[in-house]
CSV table of C-alpha atoms in Angstrom, one decimal:
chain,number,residue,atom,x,y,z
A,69,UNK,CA,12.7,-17.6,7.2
A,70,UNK,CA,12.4,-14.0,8.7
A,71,UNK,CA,9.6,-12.0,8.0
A,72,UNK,CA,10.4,-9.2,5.6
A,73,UNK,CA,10.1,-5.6,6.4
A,74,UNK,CA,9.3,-2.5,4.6
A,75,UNK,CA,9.3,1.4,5.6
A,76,UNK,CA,6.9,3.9,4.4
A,77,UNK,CA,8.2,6.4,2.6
A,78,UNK,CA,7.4,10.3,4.4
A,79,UNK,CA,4.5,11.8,2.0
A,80,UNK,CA,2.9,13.9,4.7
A,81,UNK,CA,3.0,17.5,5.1
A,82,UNK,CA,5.7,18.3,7.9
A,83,UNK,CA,8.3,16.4,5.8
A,84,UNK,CA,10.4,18.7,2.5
A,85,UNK,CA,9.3,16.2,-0.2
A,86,UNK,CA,12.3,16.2,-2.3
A,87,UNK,CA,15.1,16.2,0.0
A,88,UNK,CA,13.5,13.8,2.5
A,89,UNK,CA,12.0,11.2,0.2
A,90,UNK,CA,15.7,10.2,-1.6
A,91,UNK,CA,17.0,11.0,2.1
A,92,UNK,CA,15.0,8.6,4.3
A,93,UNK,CA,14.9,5.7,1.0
A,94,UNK,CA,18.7,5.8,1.4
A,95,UNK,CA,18.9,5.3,5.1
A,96,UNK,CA,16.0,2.4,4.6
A,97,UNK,CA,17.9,0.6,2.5
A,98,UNK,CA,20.9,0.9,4.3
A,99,UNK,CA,19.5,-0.2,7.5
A,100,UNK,CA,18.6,-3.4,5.5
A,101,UNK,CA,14.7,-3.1,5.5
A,102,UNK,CA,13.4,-5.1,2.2
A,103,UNK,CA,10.9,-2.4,0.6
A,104,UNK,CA,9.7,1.1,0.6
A,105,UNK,CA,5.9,1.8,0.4
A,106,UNK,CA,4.0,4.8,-0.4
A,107,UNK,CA,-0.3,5.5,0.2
A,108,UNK,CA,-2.7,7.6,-1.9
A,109,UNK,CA,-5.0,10.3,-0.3
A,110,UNK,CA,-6.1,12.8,-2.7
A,111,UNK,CA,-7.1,15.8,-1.3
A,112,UNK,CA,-8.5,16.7,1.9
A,113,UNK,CA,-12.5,17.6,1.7
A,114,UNK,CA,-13.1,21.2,4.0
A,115,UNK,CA,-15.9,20.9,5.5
A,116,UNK,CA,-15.8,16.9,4.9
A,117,UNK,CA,-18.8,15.7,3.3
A,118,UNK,CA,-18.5,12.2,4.7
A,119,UNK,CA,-16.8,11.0,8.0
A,120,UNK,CA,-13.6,8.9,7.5
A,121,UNK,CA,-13.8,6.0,6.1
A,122,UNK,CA,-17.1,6.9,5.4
A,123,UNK,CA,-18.3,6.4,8.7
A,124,UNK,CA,-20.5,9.4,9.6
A,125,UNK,CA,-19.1,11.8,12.4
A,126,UNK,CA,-15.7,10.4,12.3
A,127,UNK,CA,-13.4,12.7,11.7
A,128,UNK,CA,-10.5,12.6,8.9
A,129,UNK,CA,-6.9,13.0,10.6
A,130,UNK,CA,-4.8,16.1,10.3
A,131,UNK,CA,-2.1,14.1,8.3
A,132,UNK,CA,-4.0,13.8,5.3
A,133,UNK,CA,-3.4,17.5,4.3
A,134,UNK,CA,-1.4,17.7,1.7
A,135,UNK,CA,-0.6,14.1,0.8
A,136,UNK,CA,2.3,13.9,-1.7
A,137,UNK,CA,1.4,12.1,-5.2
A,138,UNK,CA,2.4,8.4,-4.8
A,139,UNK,CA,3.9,7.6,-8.1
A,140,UNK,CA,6.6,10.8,-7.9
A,141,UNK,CA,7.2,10.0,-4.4
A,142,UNK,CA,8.5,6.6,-5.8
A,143,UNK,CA,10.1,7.9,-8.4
A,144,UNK,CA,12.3,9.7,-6.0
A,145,UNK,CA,13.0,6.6,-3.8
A,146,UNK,CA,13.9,5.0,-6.7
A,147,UNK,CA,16.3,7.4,-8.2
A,148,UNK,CA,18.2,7.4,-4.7
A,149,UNK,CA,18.2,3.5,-4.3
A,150,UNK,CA,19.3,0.4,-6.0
A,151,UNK,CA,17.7,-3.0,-4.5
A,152,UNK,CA,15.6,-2.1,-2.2
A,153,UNK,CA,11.3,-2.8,-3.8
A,154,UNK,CA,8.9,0.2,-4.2
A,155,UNK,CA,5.5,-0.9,-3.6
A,156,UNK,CA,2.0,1.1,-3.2
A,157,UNK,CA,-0.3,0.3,0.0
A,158,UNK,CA,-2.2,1.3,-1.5
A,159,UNK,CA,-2.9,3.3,-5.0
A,160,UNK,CA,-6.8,3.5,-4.7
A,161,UNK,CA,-6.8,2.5,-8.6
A,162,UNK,CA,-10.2,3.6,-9.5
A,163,UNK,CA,-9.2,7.4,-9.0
A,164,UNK,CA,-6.8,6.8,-12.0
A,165,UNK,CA,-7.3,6.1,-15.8
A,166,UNK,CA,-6.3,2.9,-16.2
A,167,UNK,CA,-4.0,2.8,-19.5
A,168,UNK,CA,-2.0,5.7,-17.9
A,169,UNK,CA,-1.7,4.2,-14.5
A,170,UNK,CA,-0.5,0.9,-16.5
A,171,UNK,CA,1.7,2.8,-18.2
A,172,UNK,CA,3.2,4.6,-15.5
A,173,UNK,CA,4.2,1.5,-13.0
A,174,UNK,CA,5.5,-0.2,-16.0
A,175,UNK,CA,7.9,3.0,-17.0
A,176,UNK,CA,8.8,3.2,-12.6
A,177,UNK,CA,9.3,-0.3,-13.3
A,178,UNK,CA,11.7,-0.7,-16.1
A,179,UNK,CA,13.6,2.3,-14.7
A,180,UNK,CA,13.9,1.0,-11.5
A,181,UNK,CA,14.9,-2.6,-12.5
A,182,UNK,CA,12.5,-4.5,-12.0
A,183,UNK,CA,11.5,-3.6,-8.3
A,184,UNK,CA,7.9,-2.4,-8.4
A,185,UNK,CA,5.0,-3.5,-6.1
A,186,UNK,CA,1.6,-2.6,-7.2
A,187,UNK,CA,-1.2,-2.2,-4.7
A,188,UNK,CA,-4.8,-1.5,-5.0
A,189,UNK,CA,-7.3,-0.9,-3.4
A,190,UNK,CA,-10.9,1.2,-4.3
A,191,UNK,CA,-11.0,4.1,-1.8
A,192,UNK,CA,-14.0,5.5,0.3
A,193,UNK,CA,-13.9,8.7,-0.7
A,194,UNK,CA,-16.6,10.1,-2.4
A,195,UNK,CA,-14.6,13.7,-2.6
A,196,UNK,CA,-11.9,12.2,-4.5
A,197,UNK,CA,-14.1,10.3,-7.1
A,198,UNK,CA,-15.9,13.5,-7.8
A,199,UNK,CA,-12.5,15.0,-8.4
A,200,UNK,CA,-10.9,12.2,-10.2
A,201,UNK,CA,-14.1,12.0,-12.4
A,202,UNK,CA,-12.9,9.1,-14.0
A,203,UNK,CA,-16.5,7.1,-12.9
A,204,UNK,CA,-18.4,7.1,-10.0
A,205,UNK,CA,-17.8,5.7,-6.7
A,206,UNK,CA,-20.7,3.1,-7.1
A,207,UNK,CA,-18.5,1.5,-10.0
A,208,UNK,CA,-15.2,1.6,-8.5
A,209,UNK,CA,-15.6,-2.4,-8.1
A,210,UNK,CA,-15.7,-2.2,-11.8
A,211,UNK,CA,-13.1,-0.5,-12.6
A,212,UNK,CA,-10.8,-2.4,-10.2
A,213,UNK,CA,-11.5,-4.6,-12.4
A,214,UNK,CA,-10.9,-3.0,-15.8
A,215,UNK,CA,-7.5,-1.7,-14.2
A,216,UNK,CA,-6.0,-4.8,-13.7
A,217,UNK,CA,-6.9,-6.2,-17.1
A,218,UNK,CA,-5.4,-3.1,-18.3
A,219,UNK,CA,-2.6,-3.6,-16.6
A,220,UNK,CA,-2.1,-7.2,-17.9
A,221,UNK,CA,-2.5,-6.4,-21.6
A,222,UNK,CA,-0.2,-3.1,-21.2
A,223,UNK,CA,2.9,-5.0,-19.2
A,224,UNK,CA,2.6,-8.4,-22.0
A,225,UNK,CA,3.8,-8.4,-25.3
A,226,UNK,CA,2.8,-6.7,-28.2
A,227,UNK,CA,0.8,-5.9,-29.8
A,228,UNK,CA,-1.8,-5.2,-27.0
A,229,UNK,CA,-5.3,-5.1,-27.3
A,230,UNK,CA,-8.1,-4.3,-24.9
A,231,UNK,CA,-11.9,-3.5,-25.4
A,232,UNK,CA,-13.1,-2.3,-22.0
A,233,UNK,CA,-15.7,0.4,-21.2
A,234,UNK,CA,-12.8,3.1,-20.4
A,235,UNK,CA,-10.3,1.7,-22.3
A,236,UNK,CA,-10.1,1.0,-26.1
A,237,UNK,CA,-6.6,-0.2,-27.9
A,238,UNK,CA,-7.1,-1.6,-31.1
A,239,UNK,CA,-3.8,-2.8,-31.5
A,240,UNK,CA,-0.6,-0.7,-30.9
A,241,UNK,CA,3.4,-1.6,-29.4
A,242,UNK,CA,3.2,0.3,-25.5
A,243,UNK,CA,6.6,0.3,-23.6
A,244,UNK,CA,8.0,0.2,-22.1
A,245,UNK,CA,7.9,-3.0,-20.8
A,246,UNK,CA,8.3,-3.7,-16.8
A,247,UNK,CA,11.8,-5.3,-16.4
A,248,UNK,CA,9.2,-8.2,-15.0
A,249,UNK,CA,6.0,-8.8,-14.4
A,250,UNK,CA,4.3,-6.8,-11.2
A,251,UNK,CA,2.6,-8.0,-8.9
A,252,UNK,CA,-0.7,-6.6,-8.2
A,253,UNK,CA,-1.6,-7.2,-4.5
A,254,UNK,CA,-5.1,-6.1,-3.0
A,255,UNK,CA,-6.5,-4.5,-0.1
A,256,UNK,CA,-9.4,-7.0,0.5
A,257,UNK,CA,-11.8,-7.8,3.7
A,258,UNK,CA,-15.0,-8.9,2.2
A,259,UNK,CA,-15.6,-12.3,0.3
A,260,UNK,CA,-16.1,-10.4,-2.9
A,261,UNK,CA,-13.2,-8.2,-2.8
A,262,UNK,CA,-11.4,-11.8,-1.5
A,263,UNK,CA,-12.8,-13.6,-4.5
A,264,UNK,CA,-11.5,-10.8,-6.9
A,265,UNK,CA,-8.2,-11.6,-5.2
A,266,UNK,CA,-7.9,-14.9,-5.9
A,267,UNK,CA,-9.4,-14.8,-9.4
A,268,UNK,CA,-7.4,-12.0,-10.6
A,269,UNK,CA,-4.2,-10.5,-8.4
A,270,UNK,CA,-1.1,-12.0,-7.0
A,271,UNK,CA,-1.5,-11.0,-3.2
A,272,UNK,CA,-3.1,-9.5,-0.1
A,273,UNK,CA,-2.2,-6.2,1.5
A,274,UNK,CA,-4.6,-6.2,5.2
A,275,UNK,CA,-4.2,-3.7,7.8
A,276,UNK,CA,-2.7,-5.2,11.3
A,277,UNK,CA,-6.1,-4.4,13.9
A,278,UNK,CA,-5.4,-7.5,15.4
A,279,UNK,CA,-3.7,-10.7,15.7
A,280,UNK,CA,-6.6,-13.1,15.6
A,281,UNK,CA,-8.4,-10.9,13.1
A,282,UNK,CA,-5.7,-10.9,10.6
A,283,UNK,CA,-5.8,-14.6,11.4
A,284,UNK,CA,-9.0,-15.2,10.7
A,285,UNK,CA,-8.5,-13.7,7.1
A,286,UNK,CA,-5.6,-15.2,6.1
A,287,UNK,CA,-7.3,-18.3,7.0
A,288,UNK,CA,-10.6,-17.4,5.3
A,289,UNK,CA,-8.6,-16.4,2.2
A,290,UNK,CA,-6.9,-19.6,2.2
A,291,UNK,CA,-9.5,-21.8,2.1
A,292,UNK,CA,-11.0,-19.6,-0.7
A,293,UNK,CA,-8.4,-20.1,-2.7
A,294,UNK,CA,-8.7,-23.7,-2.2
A,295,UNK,CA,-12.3,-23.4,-3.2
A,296,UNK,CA,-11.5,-21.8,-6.0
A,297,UNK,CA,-8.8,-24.2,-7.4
A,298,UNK,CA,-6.0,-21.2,-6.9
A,299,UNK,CA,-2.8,-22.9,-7.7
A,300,UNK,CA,-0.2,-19.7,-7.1
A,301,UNK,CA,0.1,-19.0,-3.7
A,302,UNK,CA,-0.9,-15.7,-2.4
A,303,UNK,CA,1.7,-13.2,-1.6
A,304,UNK,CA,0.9,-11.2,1.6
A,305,UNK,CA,2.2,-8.1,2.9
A,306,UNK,CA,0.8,-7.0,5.7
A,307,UNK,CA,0.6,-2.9,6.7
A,308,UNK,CA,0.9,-1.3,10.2
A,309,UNK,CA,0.1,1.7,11.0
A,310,UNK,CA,2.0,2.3,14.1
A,311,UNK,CA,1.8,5.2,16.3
A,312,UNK,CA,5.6,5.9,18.2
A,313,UNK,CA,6.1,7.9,21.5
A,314,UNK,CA,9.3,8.0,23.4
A,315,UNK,CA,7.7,6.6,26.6
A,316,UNK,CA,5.5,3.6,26.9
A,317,UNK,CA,2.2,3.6,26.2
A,318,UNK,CA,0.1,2.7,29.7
A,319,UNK,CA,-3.4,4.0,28.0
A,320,UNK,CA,-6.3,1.5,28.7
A,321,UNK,CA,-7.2,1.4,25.1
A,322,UNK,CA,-3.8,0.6,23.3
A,323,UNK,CA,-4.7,-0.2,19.9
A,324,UNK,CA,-1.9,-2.5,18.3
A,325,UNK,CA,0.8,-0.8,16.7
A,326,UNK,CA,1.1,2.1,19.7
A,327,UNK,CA,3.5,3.1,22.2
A,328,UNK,CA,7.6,2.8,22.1
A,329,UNK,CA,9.2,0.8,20.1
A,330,UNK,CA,9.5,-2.3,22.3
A,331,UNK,CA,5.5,-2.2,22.2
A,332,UNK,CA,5.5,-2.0,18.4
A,333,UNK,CA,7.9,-4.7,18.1
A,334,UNK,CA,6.2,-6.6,20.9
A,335,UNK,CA,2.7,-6.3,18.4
A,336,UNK,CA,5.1,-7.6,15.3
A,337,UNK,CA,6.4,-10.0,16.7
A,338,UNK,CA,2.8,-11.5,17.3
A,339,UNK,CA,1.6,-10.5,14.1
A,340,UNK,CA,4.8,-12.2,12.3
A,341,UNK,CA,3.6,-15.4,14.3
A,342,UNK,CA,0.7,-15.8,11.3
A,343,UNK,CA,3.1,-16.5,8.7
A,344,UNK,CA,2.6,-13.3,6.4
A,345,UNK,CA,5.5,-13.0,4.1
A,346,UNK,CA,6.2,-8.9,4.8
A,347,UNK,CA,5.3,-6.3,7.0
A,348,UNK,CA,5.1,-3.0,6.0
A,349,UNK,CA,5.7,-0.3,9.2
A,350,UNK,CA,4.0,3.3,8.7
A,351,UNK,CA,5.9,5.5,10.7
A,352,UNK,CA,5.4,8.9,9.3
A,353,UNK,CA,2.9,10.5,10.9
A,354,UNK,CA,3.7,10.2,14.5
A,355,UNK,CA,7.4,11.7,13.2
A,356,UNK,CA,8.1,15.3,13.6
A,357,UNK,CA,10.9,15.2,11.0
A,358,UNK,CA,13.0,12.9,8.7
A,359,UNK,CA,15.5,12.6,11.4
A,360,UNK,CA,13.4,11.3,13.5
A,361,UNK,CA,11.6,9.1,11.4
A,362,UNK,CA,15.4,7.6,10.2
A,363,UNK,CA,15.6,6.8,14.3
A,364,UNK,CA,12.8,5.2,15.0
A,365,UNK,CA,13.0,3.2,11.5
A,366,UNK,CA,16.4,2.1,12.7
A,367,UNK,CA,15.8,1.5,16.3
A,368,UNK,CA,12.2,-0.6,15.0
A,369,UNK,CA,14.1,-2.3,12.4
A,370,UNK,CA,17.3,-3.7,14.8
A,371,UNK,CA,15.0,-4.5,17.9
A,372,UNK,CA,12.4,-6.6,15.7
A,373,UNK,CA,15.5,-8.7,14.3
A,374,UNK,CA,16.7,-9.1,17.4
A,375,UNK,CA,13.5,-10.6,18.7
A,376,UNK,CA,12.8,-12.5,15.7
A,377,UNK,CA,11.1,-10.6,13.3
């Protein structure tokens, strides 16, 4: 079975949000690509106070000024499209309260009939927490964990109840309900964000660096789960954040993911190799406009089926 493949929607800041989000969701779906993803960055710290990724002296990228919301820029995909799924890669959940967030996907669910995606992951950045204020970074683990229960109790029947330590519903009817239940995927690396993953969430969302790297944890995960008694298997999508130029890319450091769009393909088609379900390709921010982006989607989209995507 073919690999399936999903576009990210354009959030950044040379795009005009509400013509070009329904715009490009359209031309995604009519191109035939599976699902449409969006990505949460908050705000963007001047002067940073902490490298990216938290990695001091690293610097953050220019694209993460002015990073539209993730749950309107679905909305708007979804009100300009009709199968294709909406999906987060990720929402960085702790940054949210988690009833409303709940609450939220389950509305963007039922709207959109029953086509919603939930990732999470717990961020890095400890701008956005102090902005958020919803709890410190150091508990963001914690409230991964609190979100997803939310989430569970809000999306099943009523009436729902939950006792957590930022969320207190005694008993009460919350729709609406999702049009199904969503899956919650994960951005996980180490063995206790993996065991998290298995324990509580439906899938993994990695980030291609790497064929035998992605590899080696899908294969770790796996045997986790078979450790752990899993029974469900674990949905995977895998994310790409791929960097486009016209010409090829001849550089002697080309990370995966970089150069024309035989050399992007050329990297899915190894990563496809692994067995992932999806792949998810990020082609916004090397775009100078929507138009662009539509070409490159299209040109991506057709040459990767052709070679077996």
């Amino acid at each position: 079975m073919a690999t399936r493949l999903g576009l990210s929607l354009p959030q950044n800041r040379q795009y005009a949000l509400g013509k070009d989000v329904p715009d490009v969701a359209r031309t995604a779906e009519g191109i035939g690509y599976d699902s449409l993803w969006v990505y949460e960055r908050a705000l963007f710290p001047e002067p940073a106070t902490q490298g990216l990724y938290g990695i001091e002296g690293m610097p953050w990228p220019d694209s993460y000024r002015g990073v539209a919301e993730p749950l309107v820029t679905l909305t708007l995909a979804a009100a300009a499209t009709e199968r294709i799924r909406l999906g987060s890669s990720v929402l960085v959940a702790p940054l949210h309260q988690p009833f409303q967030l709940a609450k939220s996907l389950a509305t963007l669910d039922a709207a959109s009939g029953g086509r919603v995606i939930a990732g999470f992951g717990t961020g890095w950045s400890l701008d956005e927490y102090a902005a958020a204020g919803i709890r410190p970074i150091a508990e963001r683990g914690k409230v991964l964990d609190e979100t997803i229960e939310v989430c569970r109790a809000v999306w099943g029947p009523d009436p729902v109840r939950y006792d957590g330590r930022l969320t207190k519903i005694e008993s009460a009817v919350v729709g609406p309900k999702p049009a199904r239940p969503i899956p919650i995927l994960l951005a996980a690396s180490n063995k206790r964000a993996l065991t998290r993953l298995v324990d509580h969430a439906d899938g993994w969302m990695p980030v291609g660096m790497g064929v035998e790297q992605i590899a080696a944890q899908w294969a770790q995960l796996q045997d986790l789960a078979a450790e752990r008694g899993r029974k469900e298997p674990v949905q995977t999508v895998l994310r790409v954040n791929a960097a486009y130029s016209a010409k090829p890319y001849d550089g002697p450091d080309r990370r995966p993911f970089q150069g024309n769009a035989d050399q992007i393909v050329e990297d899915l088609v190894a990563h496809a190799a692994i067995g992932l379900e999806e792949i998810l390709v990020d082609l916004q921010d090397s775009a100078r406009d929507a138009q662009e982006l539509k070409d490159v989607a299209s040109e991506v989209y057709e040459r990767a089926r052709a070679a077996g995507v």
